[in-house]
Coordinates of N, CA, C and O in Angstrom, one line a residue:
X1 N -94.1 -80.1 11.7 CA -93.6 -79.7 12.9 C -92.2 -80.0 13.1 O -91.6 -80.9 12.3
X2 N -91.5 -79.4 14.0 CA -90.0 -79.6 14.1 C -89.2 -78.4 13.7 O -89.9 -77.3 13.3
X3 N -88.0 -78.5 13.8 CA -87.2 -77.3 13.4 C -86.0 -78.0 12.5 O -84.9 -78.1 12.9
X4 N -86.5 -78.5 11.4 CA -85.7 -79.3 10.5 C -84.5 -78.4 9.7 O -84.9 -77.4 9.3
X5 N -83.4 -79.0 9.7 CA -82.3 -78.4 8.9 C -81.3 -79.5 8.5 O -81.3 -80.6 9.2
X6 N -80.5 -79.1 7.5 CA -79.6 -80.2 7.0 C -78.2 -79.5 6.7 O -78.1 -78.3 6.5
X7 N -77.2 -80.3 6.7 CA -75.9 -79.9 6.3 C -75.4 -81.0 5.2 O -75.5 -82.1 5.5
X8 N -75.1 -80.4 4.0 CA -74.6 -81.3 3.0 C -73.1 -81.2 2.9 O -72.6 -80.0 2.7
X9 N -72.4 -82.2 3.0 CA -70.9 -82.0 3.0 C -70.4 -82.8 1.6 O -70.8 -83.9 1.3
X10 N -69.8 -82.0 0.8 CA -69.3 -82.4 -0.5 C -68.0 -82.4 -0.6 O -67.2 -81.5 -0.1
X11 N -67.4 -83.4 -1.3 CA -66.0 -83.3 -1.6 C -65.8 -82.2 -2.8 O -64.9 -81.5 -2.7
X12 N -66.6 -82.3 -3.7 CA -66.6 -81.4 -4.8 C -68.0 -81.1 -5.2 O -68.5 -81.9 -6.1
X13 N -68.7 -80.1 -4.8 CA -70.0 -79.8 -5.1 C -70.2 -79.5 -6.6 O -71.5 -79.5 -7.1
X14 N -69.2 -79.1 -7.3 CA -69.3 -78.8 -8.8 C -69.4 -80.0 -9.6 O -69.7 -80.1 -10.8
X15 N -69.1 -81.2 -9.0 CA -69.1 -82.5 -9.8 C -70.5 -82.8 -10.2 O -71.6 -82.4 -9.5
X16 N -70.7 -83.4 -11.4 CA -72.0 -83.8 -11.7 C -72.6 -84.8 -10.7 O -72.0 -85.6 -10.0
X17 N -74.0 -84.6 -10.5 CA -74.7 -85.4 -9.4 C -74.5 -86.9 -9.7 O -74.5 -87.7 -8.7
X18 N -74.3 -87.3 -10.9 CA -74.2 -88.8 -11.1 C -72.8 -89.3 -10.6 O -72.6 -90.5 -10.6
X19 N -71.9 -88.4 -10.4 CA -70.5 -88.8 -10.1 C -70.2 -88.7 -8.6 O -69.4 -89.3 -8.0
X20 N -70.9 -87.9 -7.9 CA -70.7 -87.7 -6.5 C -72.1 -87.5 -5.7 O -72.9 -86.9 -6.3
X21 N -72.1 -87.9 -4.5 CA -73.2 -87.7 -3.6 C -72.7 -87.1 -2.3 O -71.7 -87.6 -1.9
X22 N -73.5 -86.3 -1.7 CA -73.0 -85.7 -0.5 C -73.3 -86.6 0.7 O -74.2 -87.5 0.6
X23 N -72.6 -86.4 1.8 CA -73.1 -86.7 3.1 C -74.0 -85.7 3.6 O -73.7 -84.6 3.6
X24 N -75.2 -86.2 4.0 CA -76.2 -85.1 4.4 C -76.5 -85.4 5.9 O -76.9 -86.6 6.2
X25 N -76.2 -84.5 6.7 CA -76.6 -84.6 8.3 C -77.8 -83.9 8.5 O -78.0 -82.7 8.1
X26 N -78.7 -84.4 9.2 CA -80.1 -84.0 9.4 C -80.4 -83.9 10.8 O -80.0 -84.7 11.7
X27 N -81.0 -82.7 11.2 CA -81.5 -82.5 12.5 C -83.1 -82.2 12.5 O -83.5 -81.4 11.6
X28 N -83.8 -82.8 13.2 CA -85.2 -82.6 13.3 C -85.6 -81.5 14.1 O -86.5 -80.7 13.9
X29 N -84.8 -81.3 15.2 CA -85.1 -80.3 16.3 C -84.1 -79.2 16.3 O -84.3 -78.2 17.1
X30 N -83.1 -79.3 15.7 CA -81.9 -78.3 16.0 C -81.7 -77.4 15.0 O -80.5 -76.8 14.9
X31 N -82.6 -77.0 14.1 CA -82.4 -76.1 13.0 C -82.0 -74.7 13.4 O -81.1 -74.1 12.8
X32 N -82.5 -74.3 14.6 CA -82.2 -72.9 15.0 C -80.7 -72.7 15.5 O -80.2 -71.6 15.7
X33 N -80.1 -73.8 15.8 CA -78.7 -73.8 16.3 C -77.8 -74.4 15.3 O -76.6 -74.4 15.6
X34 N -78.2 -74.7 14.1 CA -77.4 -75.4 13.2 C -76.1 -74.5 12.7 O -75.0 -74.9 12.5
X35 N -76.6 -73.3 12.5 CA -75.6 -72.3 12.0 C -74.4 -72.2 13.0 O -73.2 -72.4 12.6
X36 N -74.7 -72.1 14.3 CA -73.6 -72.0 15.3 C -72.9 -73.4 15.3 O -71.7 -73.5 15.5
X37 N -73.7 -74.5 15.2 CA -72.9 -75.7 15.3 C -71.9 -75.9 14.2 O -70.8 -76.4 14.4
X38 N -72.3 -75.5 13.0 CA -71.3 -75.7 11.8 C -70.2 -74.6 12.0 O -69.1 -74.9 11.8
X39 N -70.6 -73.4 12.5 CA -69.5 -72.4 12.8 C -68.5 -73.0 13.7 O -67.2 -72.8 13.6
X40 N -68.9 -73.5 14.9 CA -68.1 -74.1 15.9 C -67.1 -75.1 15.4 O -65.9 -75.2 15.5
X41 N -67.7 -76.0 14.4 CA -66.9 -77.0 13.8 C -65.8 -76.4 12.9 O -64.7 -76.8 12.9
X42 N -66.2 -75.4 12.1 CA -65.3 -74.8 11.1 C -64.3 -73.9 11.7 O -63.1 -73.9 11.3
X43 N -64.7 -73.3 12.9 CA -63.6 -72.5 13.7 C -62.4 -73.3 14.1 O -61.4 -72.8 14.4
X44 N -62.5 -74.7 14.2 CA -61.5 -75.4 14.7 C -60.4 -75.5 13.7 O -59.2 -75.8 14.0
X45 N -60.7 -75.2 12.5 CA -59.7 -75.2 11.3 C -59.0 -76.5 11.2 O -57.8 -76.5 10.9
X46 N -59.8 -77.6 11.4 CA -59.2 -78.9 11.3 C -60.0 -79.6 10.2 O -61.2 -79.5 10.1
X47 N -59.2 -80.5 9.4 CA -59.8 -81.4 8.4 C -60.6 -80.7 7.4 O -61.6 -81.3 6.9
X48 N -60.4 -79.5 7.0 CA -61.1 -78.7 6.0 C -61.0 -79.5 4.6 O -62.0 -79.4 3.8
X49 N -60.0 -80.2 4.4 CA -59.8 -80.9 3.1 C -60.3 -82.3 3.1 O -60.1 -83.1 2.1
X50 N -60.8 -82.7 4.2 CA -61.3 -84.1 4.4 C -62.7 -84.3 4.7 O -63.1 -84.2 5.9
X51 N -63.6 -84.6 3.7 CA -65.0 -84.5 4.0 C -65.5 -85.6 5.0 O -66.4 -85.3 5.7
X52 N -64.8 -86.6 5.0 CA -65.2 -87.7 6.1 C -64.9 -87.3 7.4 O -65.9 -87.3 8.3
X53 N -63.8 -86.7 7.8 CA -63.6 -86.3 9.1 C -64.4 -85.0 9.4 O -64.8 -84.8 10.5
X54 N -64.4 -84.1 8.4 CA -65.2 -82.9 8.7 C -66.7 -83.2 9.0 O -67.2 -82.6 9.8
X55 N -67.2 -84.2 8.3 CA -68.6 -84.6 8.6 C -68.8 -85.0 10.0 O -69.7 -84.7 10.6
X56 N -67.8 -85.8 10.5 CA -67.9 -86.4 11.8 C -67.7 -85.1 12.8 O -68.5 -85.1 13.8
X57 N -66.9 -84.2 12.6 CA -66.6 -83.0 13.5 C -68.0 -82.2 13.6 O -68.4 -81.9 14.6
X58 N -68.6 -81.9 12.4 CA -69.8 -81.2 12.4 C -71.0 -82.0 13.1 O -71.6 -81.4 13.9
X59 N -71.0 -83.3 12.8 CA -72.1 -84.1 13.4 C -71.9 -84.1 14.9 O -72.9 -83.9 15.8
X60 N -70.7 -84.1 15.4 CA -70.5 -84.1 16.9 C -70.9 -82.9 17.4 O -71.4 -82.9 18.5
X61 N -70.6 -81.6 16.8 CA -71.1 -80.3 17.3 C -72.6 -80.3 17.3 O -73.2 -79.8 18.1
X62 N -73.3 -80.9 16.3 CA -74.7 -80.9 16.3 C -75.3 -81.7 17.5 O -76.3 -81.2 18.0
X63 N -74.7 -82.8 17.9 CA -75.4 -83.6 18.9 C -74.9 -83.2 20.2 O -75.4 -83.7 21.2
X64 N -73.7 -82.5 20.3 CA -73.2 -82.2 21.7 C -74.2 -81.5 22.7 O -73.9 -81.7 23.9
X65 N -74.9 -80.6 22.2 CA -75.8 -80.0 23.1 C -77.2 -80.8 23.5 O -77.8 -80.3 24.4
X66 N -77.3 -81.9 22.8 CA -78.5 -82.7 23.1 C -78.3 -83.5 24.4 O -77.1 -83.9 24.8
X67 N -79.2 -83.7 25.2 CA -79.1 -84.5 26.5 C -78.9 -85.9 26.3 O -78.3 -86.7 27.0
X68 N -79.7 -86.5 25.4 CA -79.7 -88.0 25.1 C -79.6 -88.2 23.7 O -80.4 -89.0 23.1
X69 N -78.6 -87.8 23.0 CA -78.6 -87.9 21.5 C -78.3 -89.4 21.1 O -78.8 -89.8 19.9
X70 N -77.7 -90.3 21.8 CA -77.4 -91.6 21.5 C -78.5 -92.5 21.8 O -78.6 -93.6 21.3
X71 N -79.4 -92.2 22.8 CA -80.4 -93.1 23.3 C -81.7 -92.9 22.6 O -82.6 -93.7 22.7
X72 N -81.9 -91.8 21.9 CA -83.2 -91.6 21.2 C -83.1 -92.1 19.8 O -82.1 -92.1 19.2
X73 N -84.3 -92.4 19.4 CA -84.4 -93.1 18.0 C -84.8 -92.0 17.1 O -85.0 -92.2 15.8
X74 N -85.0 -90.6 17.4 CA -85.3 -89.5 16.6 C -84.4 -88.4 16.9 O -83.7 -88.4 17.8
X75 N -84.5 -87.5 16.0 CA -83.8 -86.3 16.2 C -82.7 -86.0 15.2 O -82.4 -84.8 14.8
X76 N -81.9 -87.0 14.8 CA -80.9 -86.8 13.8 C -80.9 -88.0 12.8 O -81.4 -89.1 13.1
X77 N -80.3 -87.6 11.7 CA -80.1 -88.6 10.7 C -78.9 -88.4 9.8 O -78.4 -87.2 9.8
X78 N -78.4 -89.4 9.2 CA -77.3 -89.2 8.1 C -77.7 -89.8 6.9 O -78.2 -91.0 6.8
X79 N -77.8 -89.0 5.8 CA -78.4 -89.4 4.5 C -77.4 -89.2 3.4 O -76.3 -88.8 3.5
X80 N -77.9 -89.6 2.1 CA -77.1 -89.3 1.0 C -77.9 -88.4 0.0 O -77.4 -88.0 -1.1
X81 N -79.1 -88.2 0.3 CA -80.0 -87.2 -0.4 C -80.5 -86.3 0.6 O -80.9 -86.6 1.7
X82 N -80.9 -85.0 0.2 CA -81.5 -84.1 1.1 C -82.9 -84.4 1.3 O -83.6 -84.9 0.4
X83 N -83.4 -84.0 2.5 CA -84.8 -84.3 2.8 C -85.9 -83.5 2.1 O -87.0 -83.8 1.9
X84 N -85.4 -82.2 1.7 CA -86.3 -81.2 0.9 C -87.3 -80.5 1.7 O -87.8 -79.5 1.1
X85 N -87.5 -80.7 2.9 CA -88.5 -79.9 3.7 C -87.7 -79.2 4.9 O -88.4 -78.7 5.9
X86 N -86.4 -78.9 4.7 CA -85.6 -78.3 5.9 C -85.8 -76.8 5.7 O -85.8 -76.2 4.6
X87 N -85.9 -76.1 6.8 CA -86.0 -74.7 6.8 C -84.6 -74.0 6.6 O -84.4 -72.9 6.0
X88 N -83.5 -74.7 6.9 CA -82.1 -74.3 6.7 C -81.4 -75.4 6.0 O -81.4 -76.6 6.5
X89 N -80.7 -75.1 5.0 CA -79.7 -76.1 4.3 C -78.3 -75.3 4.3 O -78.3 -74.2 3.8
X90 N -77.4 -76.1 4.8 CA -75.9 -75.5 4.7 C -75.2 -76.5 3.8 O -75.1 -77.7 4.2
X91 N -74.6 -76.0 2.8 CA -73.8 -76.7 1.9 C -72.4 -76.5 2.2 O -71.9 -75.3 2.1
X92 N -71.6 -77.5 2.4 CA -70.1 -77.4 2.7 C -69.4 -78.1 1.6 O -69.6 -79.2 1.4
X93 N -68.6 -77.4 0.9 CA -67.9 -77.8 -0.2 C -66.4 -77.8 0.1 O -65.7 -76.8 0.1
X94 N -65.8 -79.0 0.4 CA -64.4 -79.1 0.8 C -63.4 -78.8 -0.3 O -62.4 -78.3 0.0
X95 N -63.8 -79.1 -1.5 CA -62.8 -78.7 -2.5 C -62.7 -77.3 -2.8 O -61.6 -76.8 -2.9
X96 N -63.7 -76.5 -2.8 CA -63.7 -75.1 -3.0 C -63.5 -74.3 -1.7 O -63.4 -73.2 -1.7
X97 N -63.6 -75.0 -0.6 CA -63.5 -74.4 0.8 C -64.5 -73.4 0.9 O -64.4 -72.2 1.3
X98 N -65.9 -73.6 0.5 CA -66.9 -72.7 0.5 C -68.1 -73.4 1.3 O -68.3 -74.5 1.3
X99 N -68.9 -72.4 1.9 CA -70.1 -72.8 2.6 C -71.2 -71.9 2.0 O -71.1 -70.7 1.9
X100 N -72.4 -72.5 1.8 CA -73.4 -71.8 1.2 C -74.6 -72.1 2.2 O -75.0 -73.2 2.5
X101 N -75.2 -71.0 2.7 CA -76.3 -71.1 3.6 C -77.6 -70.7 2.8 O -77.7 -69.7 2.3
X102 N -78.5 -71.7 2.8 CA -79.8 -71.5 2.2 C -80.9 -71.6 3.3 O -81.0 -72.5 3.9
X103 N -81.6 -70.5 3.3 CA -82.8 -70.3 4.2 C -84.0 -69.9 3.6 O -83.9 -69.2 2.6
X104 N -85.1 -70.4 4.0 CA -86.4 -70.0 3.4 C -86.6 -68.5 3.5 O -86.4 -67.9 4.5
X105 N -87.1 -67.9 2.4 CA -87.3 -66.5 2.3 C -86.1 -65.6 2.4 O -86.2 -64.4 2.9
X106 N -84.9 -66.1 2.2 CA -83.7 -65.3 2.2 C -82.8 -65.6 1.0 O -83.0 -66.8 0.6
X107 N -82.0 -64.8 0.6 CA -81.1 -65.0 -0.5 C -80.0 -66.0 0.0 O -79.7 -65.9 1.3
X108 N -79.4 -66.8 -0.8 CA -78.3 -67.7 -0.4 C -77.1 -66.8 0.0 O -76.9 -65.8 -0.7
X109 N -76.4 -67.2 1.0 CA -75.2 -66.5 1.4 C -74.0 -67.6 1.2 O -74.1 -68.7 1.6
X110 N -72.9 -67.0 0.6 CA -71.8 -67.9 0.3 C -70.6 -67.3 1.1 O -70.4 -66.1 1.1
X111 N -69.8 -68.1 1.9 CA -68.7 -67.8 2.6 C -67.5 -68.7 2.2 O -67.7 -69.9 1.9
X112 N -66.3 -68.2 2.3 CA -65.2 -69.1 2.3 C -65.2 -69.7 3.7 O -65.7 -69.3 4.7
X113 N -64.4 -70.8 4.0 CA -64.3 -71.4 5.2 C -63.8 -70.5 6.2 O -64.2 -70.4 7.3
X114 N -62.7 -69.8 5.7 CA -62.1 -68.8 6.7 C -63.1 -67.6 7.1 O -63.1 -67.3 8.3
X115 N -63.8 -67.1 6.2 CA -65.0 -66.2 6.5 C -65.9 -66.7 7.4 O -66.3 -66.0 8.4
X116 N -66.3 -68.0 7.3 CA -67.4 -68.6 8.1 C -66.7 -68.8 9.6 O -67.5 -68.5 10.5
X117 N -65.5 -69.1 9.6 CA -64.9 -69.2 10.9 C -64.8 -67.9 11.6 O -65.1 -67.9 12.8
X118 N -64.5 -67.0 11.0 CA -64.4 -65.5 11.5 C -65.8 -65.1 11.9 O -66.0 -64.4 12.8
X119 N -66.8 -65.4 11.1 CA -68.2 -65.0 11.3 C -68.6 -65.6 12.7 O -69.3 -65.1 13.5
X120 N -68.1 -66.9 13.0 CA -68.5 -67.6 14.2 C -68.0 -66.8 15.4 O -68.6 -66.8 16.4
X121 N -66.9 -66.1 15.3 CA -66.3 -65.3 16.5 C -67.3 -64.2 16.7 O -67.4 -63.8 18.0
X122 N -67.9 -63.6 15.8 CA -68.8 -62.5 16.1 C -70.3 -62.9 16.3 O -71.0 -62.1 16.5
X123 N -70.6 -64.1 16.1 CA -72.0 -64.6 16.2 C -72.8 -64.2 17.4 O -73.8 -63.6 17.2
X124 N -72.2 -64.3 18.5 CA -72.9 -64.0 19.8 C -73.2 -62.5 19.8 O -74.4 -62.0 20.1
X125 N -72.2 -61.7 19.4 CA -72.4 -60.2 19.4 C -73.4 -59.8 18.5 O -74.4 -59.0 18.6
X126 N -73.2 -60.3 17.2 CA -74.1 -59.8 16.1 C -75.5 -60.2 16.1 O -76.5 -59.6 15.9
X127 N -75.7 -61.4 16.4 CA -77.0 -62.1 16.6 C -77.6 -62.2 18.0 O -78.8 -62.4 18.2
X128 N -76.8 -61.9 19.0 CA -77.2 -61.8 20.4 C -78.1 -63.0 20.7 O -79.2 -62.9 21.3
X129 N -77.7 -64.0 20.3 CA -78.5 -65.2 20.4 C -78.0 -66.5 20.9 O -78.8 -67.5 21.2
X130 N -76.7 -66.8 20.7 CA -76.2 -68.1 20.9 C -76.4 -68.7 22.3 O -76.9 -69.7 22.3
X131 N -76.1 -68.0 23.3 CA -76.4 -68.5 24.6 C -77.9 -68.6 24.8 O -78.3 -69.5 25.5
X132 N -78.7 -67.7 24.4 CA -80.2 -67.8 24.5 C -80.6 -69.0 23.7 O -81.5 -69.8 24.3
X133 N -80.1 -69.2 22.5 CA -80.5 -70.4 21.8 C -80.1 -71.7 22.3 O -80.9 -72.6 22.3
X134 N -79.0 -71.7 22.9 CA -78.6 -72.8 23.7 C -79.5 -73.2 24.8 O -80.0 -74.3 25.1
X135 N -79.8 -72.2 25.7 CA -80.8 -72.3 26.7 C -82.2 -72.8 26.3 O -82.7 -73.9 26.8
X136 N -82.6 -72.2 25.3 CA -83.9 -72.6 24.6 C -83.8 -74.0 24.1 O -84.8 -74.7 24.3
X137 N -82.8 -74.3 23.5 CA -82.6 -75.7 22.9 C -82.6 -76.7 24.0 O -83.3 -77.7 23.9
X138 N -81.8 -76.4 25.1 CA -81.7 -77.3 26.2 C -83.1 -77.5 26.8 O -83.6 -78.6 27.2
X139 N -83.9 -76.4 26.9 CA -85.2 -76.4 27.6 C -86.1 -77.2 26.7 O -87.0 -78.1 27.2
X140 N -86.1 -77.0 25.4 CA -87.0 -77.8 24.4 C -86.7 -79.3 24.5 O -87.6 -80.1 24.5
X141 N -85.4 -79.6 24.6 CA -85.1 -81.0 24.7 C -85.5 -81.6 26.0 O -86.0 -82.8 26.0
X142 N -85.4 -80.8 27.1 CA -86.0 -81.4 28.4 C -87.5 -81.6 28.4 O -88.0 -82.7 28.7
X143 N -88.1 -80.5 27.8 CA -89.6 -80.6 27.7 C -89.9 -81.9 26.8 O -90.9 -82.5 27.0
X144 N -89.3 -82.0 25.7 CA -89.6 -83.1 24.8 C -89.4 -84.4 25.4 O -90.0 -85.4 25.3
X145 N -88.3 -84.6 26.1 CA -87.9 -85.8 26.9 C -89.0 -86.1 27.9 O -89.3 -87.3 28.1
X146 N -89.6 -85.1 28.7 CA -90.5 -85.3 29.7 C -91.9 -85.7 29.2 O -92.8 -86.2 29.9
X147 N -92.1 -85.6 27.8 CA -93.5 -85.9 27.2 C -93.5 -87.4 27.0 O -92.7 -88.1 26.9

């Protein structure tokens, strides 16, 4: 149960796994809005070469739509290994300035940071869903909080 998704932020994703580990940002309930969260962070065009700051920017976008992100003991996590059961995985490679979107039952999609930022501008028109997804996400969080 849940809407699990992750963002892996790498300094250099081509490095051997023994030499580098990513920062993995995890959401238990926000998988359906994660693409837009990452797009919003990348659209800022700030800190693309700095994995530490870019990780923080992305994480802030992930939690900003939540009603009580800091008071809840569930919902988000910060890891150094991926969880393995996420429906969406987004890989951010700061060295190559690339983003790879991995979704179940879909081919991987690779974008440059610039392409991903531009994709974000058209997201609402192309997917007709960002505002609806935000409303649904807010409603789900309210319902979850009331339980």
